[in-house]
Short mmCIF file of C-alpha atoms in Angstrom, two decimals:
data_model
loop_
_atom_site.label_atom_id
_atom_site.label_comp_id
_atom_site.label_asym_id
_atom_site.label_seq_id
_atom_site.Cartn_x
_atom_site.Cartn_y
_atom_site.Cartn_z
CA UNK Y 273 0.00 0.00 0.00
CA UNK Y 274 1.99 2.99 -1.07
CA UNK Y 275 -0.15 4.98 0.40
CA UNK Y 276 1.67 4.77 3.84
CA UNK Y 277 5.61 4.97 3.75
CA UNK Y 278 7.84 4.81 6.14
CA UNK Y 279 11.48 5.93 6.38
CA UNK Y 280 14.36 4.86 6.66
CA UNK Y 281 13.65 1.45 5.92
CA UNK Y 282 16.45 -0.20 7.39
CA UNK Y 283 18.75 1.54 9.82
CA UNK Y 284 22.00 0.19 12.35
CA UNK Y 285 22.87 2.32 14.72
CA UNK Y 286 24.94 1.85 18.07
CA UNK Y 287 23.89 2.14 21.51
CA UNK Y 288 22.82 5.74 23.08
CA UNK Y 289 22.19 7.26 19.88
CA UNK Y 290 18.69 9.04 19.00
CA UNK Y 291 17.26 7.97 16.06
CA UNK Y 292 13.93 9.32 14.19
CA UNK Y 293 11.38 6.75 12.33
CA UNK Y 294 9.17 8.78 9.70
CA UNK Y 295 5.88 7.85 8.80
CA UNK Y 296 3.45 10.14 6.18
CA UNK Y 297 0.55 8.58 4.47
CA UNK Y 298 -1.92 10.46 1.57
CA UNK Y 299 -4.67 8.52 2.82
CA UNK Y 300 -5.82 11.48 4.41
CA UNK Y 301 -6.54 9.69 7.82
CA UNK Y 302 -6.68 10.98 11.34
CA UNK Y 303 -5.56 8.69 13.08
CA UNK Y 304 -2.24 6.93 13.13
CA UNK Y 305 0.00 4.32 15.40
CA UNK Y 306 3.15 3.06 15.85
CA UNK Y 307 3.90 -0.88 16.45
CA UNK Y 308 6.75 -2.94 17.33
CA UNK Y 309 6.62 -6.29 16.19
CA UNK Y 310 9.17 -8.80 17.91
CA UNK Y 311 9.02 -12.40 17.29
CA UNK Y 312 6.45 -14.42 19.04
CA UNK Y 313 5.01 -11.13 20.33
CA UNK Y 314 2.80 -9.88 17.38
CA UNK Y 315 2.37 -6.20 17.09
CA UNK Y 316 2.57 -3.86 20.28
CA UNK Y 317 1.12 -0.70 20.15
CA UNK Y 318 3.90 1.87 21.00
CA UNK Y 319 1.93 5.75 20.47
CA UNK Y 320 -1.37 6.38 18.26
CA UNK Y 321 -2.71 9.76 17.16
CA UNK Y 322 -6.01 10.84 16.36
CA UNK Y 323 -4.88 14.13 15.03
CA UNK Y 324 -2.23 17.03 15.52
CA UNK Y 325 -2.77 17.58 19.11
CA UNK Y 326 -4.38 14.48 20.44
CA UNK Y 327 -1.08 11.69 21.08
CA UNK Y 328 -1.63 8.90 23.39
CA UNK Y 329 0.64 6.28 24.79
CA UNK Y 330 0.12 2.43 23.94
CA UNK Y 331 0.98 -0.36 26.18
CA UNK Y 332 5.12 0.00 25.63
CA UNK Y 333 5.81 3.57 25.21
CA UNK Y 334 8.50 3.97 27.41
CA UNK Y 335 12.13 5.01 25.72
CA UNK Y 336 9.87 6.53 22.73
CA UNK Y 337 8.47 9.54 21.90
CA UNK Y 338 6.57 10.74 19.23
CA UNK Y 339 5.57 13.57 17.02
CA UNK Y 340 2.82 14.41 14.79
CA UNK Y 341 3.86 17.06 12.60
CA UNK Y 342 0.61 17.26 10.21
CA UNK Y 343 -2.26 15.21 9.40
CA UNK Y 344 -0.05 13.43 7.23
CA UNK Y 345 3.33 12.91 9.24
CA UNK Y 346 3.66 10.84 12.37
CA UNK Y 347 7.64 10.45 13.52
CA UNK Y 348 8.72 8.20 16.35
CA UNK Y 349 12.15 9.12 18.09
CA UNK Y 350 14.48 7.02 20.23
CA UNK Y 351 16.02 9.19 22.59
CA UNK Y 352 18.92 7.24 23.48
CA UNK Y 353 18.63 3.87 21.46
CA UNK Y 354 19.73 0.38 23.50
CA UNK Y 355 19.75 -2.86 22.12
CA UNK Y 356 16.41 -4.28 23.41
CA UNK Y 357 14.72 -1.91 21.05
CA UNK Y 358 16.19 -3.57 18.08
CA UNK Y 359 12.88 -4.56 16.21
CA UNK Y 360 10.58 -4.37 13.40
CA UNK Y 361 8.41 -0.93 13.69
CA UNK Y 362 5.80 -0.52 11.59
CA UNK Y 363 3.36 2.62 11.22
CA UNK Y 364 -0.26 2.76 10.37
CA UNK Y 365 -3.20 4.35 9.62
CA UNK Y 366 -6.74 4.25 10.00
CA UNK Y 367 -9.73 5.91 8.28
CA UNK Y 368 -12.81 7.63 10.04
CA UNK Y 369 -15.16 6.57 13.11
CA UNK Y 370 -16.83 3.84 11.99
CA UNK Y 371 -13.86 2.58 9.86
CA UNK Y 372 -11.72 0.39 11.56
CA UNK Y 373 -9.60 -1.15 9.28
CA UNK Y 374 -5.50 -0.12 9.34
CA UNK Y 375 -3.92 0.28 7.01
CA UNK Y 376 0.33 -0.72 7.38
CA UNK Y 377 3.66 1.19 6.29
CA UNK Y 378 6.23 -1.05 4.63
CA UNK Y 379 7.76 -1.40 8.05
CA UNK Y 380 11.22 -0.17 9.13
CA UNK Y 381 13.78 -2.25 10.32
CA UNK Y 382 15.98 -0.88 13.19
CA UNK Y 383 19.25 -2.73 14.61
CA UNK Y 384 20.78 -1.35 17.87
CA UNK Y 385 24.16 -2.01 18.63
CA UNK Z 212 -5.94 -5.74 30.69
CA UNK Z 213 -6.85 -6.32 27.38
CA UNK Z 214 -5.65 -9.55 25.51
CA UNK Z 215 -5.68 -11.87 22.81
CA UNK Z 216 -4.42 -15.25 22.94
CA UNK Z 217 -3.29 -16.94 20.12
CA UNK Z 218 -3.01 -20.39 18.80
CA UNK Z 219 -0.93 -22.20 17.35
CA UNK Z 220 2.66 -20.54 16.81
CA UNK Z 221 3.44 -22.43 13.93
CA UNK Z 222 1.16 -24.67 11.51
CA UNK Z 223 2.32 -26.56 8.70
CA UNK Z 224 -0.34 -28.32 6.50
CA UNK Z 225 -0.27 -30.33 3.35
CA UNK Z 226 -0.99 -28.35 0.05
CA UNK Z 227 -5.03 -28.77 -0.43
CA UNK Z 228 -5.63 -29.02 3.58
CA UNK Z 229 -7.29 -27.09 5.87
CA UNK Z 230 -6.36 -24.45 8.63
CA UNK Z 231 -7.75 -23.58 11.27
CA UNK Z 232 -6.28 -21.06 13.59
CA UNK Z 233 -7.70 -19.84 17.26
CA UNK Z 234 -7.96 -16.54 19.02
CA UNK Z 235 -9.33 -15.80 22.89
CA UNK Z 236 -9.87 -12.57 24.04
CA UNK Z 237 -10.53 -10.86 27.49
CA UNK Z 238 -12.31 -8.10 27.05
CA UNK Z 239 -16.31 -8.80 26.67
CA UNK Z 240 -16.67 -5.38 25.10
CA UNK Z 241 -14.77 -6.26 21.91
CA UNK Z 242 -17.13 -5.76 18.66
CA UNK Z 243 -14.34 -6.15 15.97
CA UNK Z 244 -11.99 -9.06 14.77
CA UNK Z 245 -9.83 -8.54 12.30
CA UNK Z 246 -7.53 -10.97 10.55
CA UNK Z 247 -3.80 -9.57 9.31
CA UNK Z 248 -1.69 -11.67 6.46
CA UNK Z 249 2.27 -11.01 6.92
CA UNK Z 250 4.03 -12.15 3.90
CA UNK Z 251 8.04 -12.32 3.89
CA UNK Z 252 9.28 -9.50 4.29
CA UNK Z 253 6.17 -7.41 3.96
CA UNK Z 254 3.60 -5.17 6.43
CA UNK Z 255 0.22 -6.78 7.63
CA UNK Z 256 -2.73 -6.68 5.72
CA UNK Z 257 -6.33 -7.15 6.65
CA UNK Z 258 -7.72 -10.47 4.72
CA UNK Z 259 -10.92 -10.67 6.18
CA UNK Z 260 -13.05 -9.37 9.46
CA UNK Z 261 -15.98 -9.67 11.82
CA UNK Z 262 -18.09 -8.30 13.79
CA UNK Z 263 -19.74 -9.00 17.25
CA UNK Z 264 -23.26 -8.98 15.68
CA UNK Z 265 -22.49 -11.84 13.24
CA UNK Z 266 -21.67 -15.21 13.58
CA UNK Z 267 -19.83 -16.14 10.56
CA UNK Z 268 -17.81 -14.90 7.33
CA UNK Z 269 -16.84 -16.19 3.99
CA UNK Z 270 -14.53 -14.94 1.75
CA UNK Z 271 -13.70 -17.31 -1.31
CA UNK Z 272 -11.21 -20.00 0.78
CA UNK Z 273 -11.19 -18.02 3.87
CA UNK Z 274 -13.77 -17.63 6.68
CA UNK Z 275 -13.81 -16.36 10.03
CA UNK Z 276 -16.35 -17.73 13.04
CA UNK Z 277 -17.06 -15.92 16.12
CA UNK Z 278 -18.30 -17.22 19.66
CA UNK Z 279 -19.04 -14.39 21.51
CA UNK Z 280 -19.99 -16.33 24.86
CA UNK Z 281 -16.39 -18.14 24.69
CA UNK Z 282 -15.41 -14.89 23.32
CA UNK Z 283 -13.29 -16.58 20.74
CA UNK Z 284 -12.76 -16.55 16.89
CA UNK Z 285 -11.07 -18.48 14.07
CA UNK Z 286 -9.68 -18.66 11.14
CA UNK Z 287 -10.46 -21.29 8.23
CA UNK Z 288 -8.42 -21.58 5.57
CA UNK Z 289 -9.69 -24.42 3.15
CA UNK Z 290 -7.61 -25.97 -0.08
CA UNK Z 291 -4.69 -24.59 1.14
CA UNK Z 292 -2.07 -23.13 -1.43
CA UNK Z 293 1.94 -22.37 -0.78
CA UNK Z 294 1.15 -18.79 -1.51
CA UNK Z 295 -1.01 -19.18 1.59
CA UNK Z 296 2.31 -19.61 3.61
CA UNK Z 297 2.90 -16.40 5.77
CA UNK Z 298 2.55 -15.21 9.22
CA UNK Z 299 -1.53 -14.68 10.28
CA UNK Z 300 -2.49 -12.19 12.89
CA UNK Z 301 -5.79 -12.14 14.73
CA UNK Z 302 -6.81 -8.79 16.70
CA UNK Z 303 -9.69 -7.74 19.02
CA UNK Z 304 -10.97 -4.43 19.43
CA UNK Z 305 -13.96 -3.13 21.39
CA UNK Z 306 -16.38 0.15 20.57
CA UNK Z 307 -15.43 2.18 22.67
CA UNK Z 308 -11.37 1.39 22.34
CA UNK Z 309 -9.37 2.83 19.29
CA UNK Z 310 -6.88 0.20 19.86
CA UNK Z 311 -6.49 -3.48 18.19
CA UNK Z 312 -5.05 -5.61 20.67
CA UNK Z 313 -2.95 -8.19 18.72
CA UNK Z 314 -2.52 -11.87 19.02
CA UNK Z 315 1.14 -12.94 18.95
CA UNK Z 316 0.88 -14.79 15.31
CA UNK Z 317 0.69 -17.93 13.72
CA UNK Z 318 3.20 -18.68 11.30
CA UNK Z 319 1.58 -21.05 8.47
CA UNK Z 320 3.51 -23.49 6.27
CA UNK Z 321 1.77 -24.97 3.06
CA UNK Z 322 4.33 -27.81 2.10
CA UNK Z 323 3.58 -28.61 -1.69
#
């Protein structure tokens, strides 16, 4: 679905570093998320947004924070990177109340060192 | 706190078999269940989906059945295919919620 990108879409970096994960979408949708998938954990819901000023934590937020620059343009930051948050993220977006199908990013894969 | 359980891990069926993968949830006030494909390499994407006030859906080889009292839902996959071979997601989410709450994944193996 190019519709939702995501960049970069691999990255290594070493430990302590901060590191920003884009996300824009032309889907013209409200709200968007952040997940971490890890194997044999599925997808965990890290930050979602249902618009500019409205950003909520998910169930694993801690060592991330997030920013939602426009409607179309959700980025998630790593402070200070360590290697437990080496993972899979993934971004997505979903359309109007009512709507609840979401609609992935291509996924970014991030290595910490 | 909200979960989904799901079951198995890993499935491997002969080509032209069925599947059948499980999902339990916790939270009584879940109305949605969506099911997410993961190919190789690639992001999620919804297959099929259900909702509390329905039993049962059909899509072509794939269905989905709900049991609300259990609170539980599957997945059938009949005449399997290799192309079927990814990982499968179930989520819950309730009305009020604008969360899916994700099952850890089954990882499905169509051996030709």
């Amino acid at each position: 679905d190019a519709d939702v990108t995501q960049t970069p879409r691999n990255r290594i970096t070493k430990t302590g570093k901060r590191i920003m994960l884009e996300c824009s979408q032309t889907k013209g949708h409200d709200r968007m998320y952040w997940y971490r998938q890890d194997p044999g954990l599925g997808l965990r819901l890290i930050y979602y947004s249902f618009d500019v000023k409205d950003i909520n934590k998910g169930e694993i937020s801690d060592g991330y924070s997030v920013s939602r620059q426009a409607q179309a343009k959700f980025s998630l930051s790593l402070e200070s990177a360590i290697p437990n948050q080496t993972a899979l993220y993934f971004c997505a977006t979903r359309g109007p109340a009512g709507v609840d199908e979401q609609f992935f990013g291509p996924g970014t894969r991030l290595t910490v060192l | 706190g909200e979960n989904v359980e799901q079951h198995p891990s890993t499935l491997s069926v002969q080509e032209g078999d069925s599947a059948v993968i499980k999902c339990t949830y916790s939270d009584s006030a879940s109305n949605y269940f969506p099911w997410y494909k993961q190919e190789l390499g690639k992001r999620p994407q919804l297959i099929i989906d259900i909702r509390s006030n329905v039993g049962e859906k059909k899509d072509q080889r794939i269905a989905v059945t709900l049991n609300k009292t259990a609170k539980h839902f599957s997945l059938h996959i009949t005449e399997t295919q290799p192309e079927d071979s990814a990982v499968y997601f179930c989520a819950a989410k309730a009305a009020s919620s604008y969360k899916l709450i994700f099952g850890s994944g089954t990882r499905l193996l169509v051996r030709p």
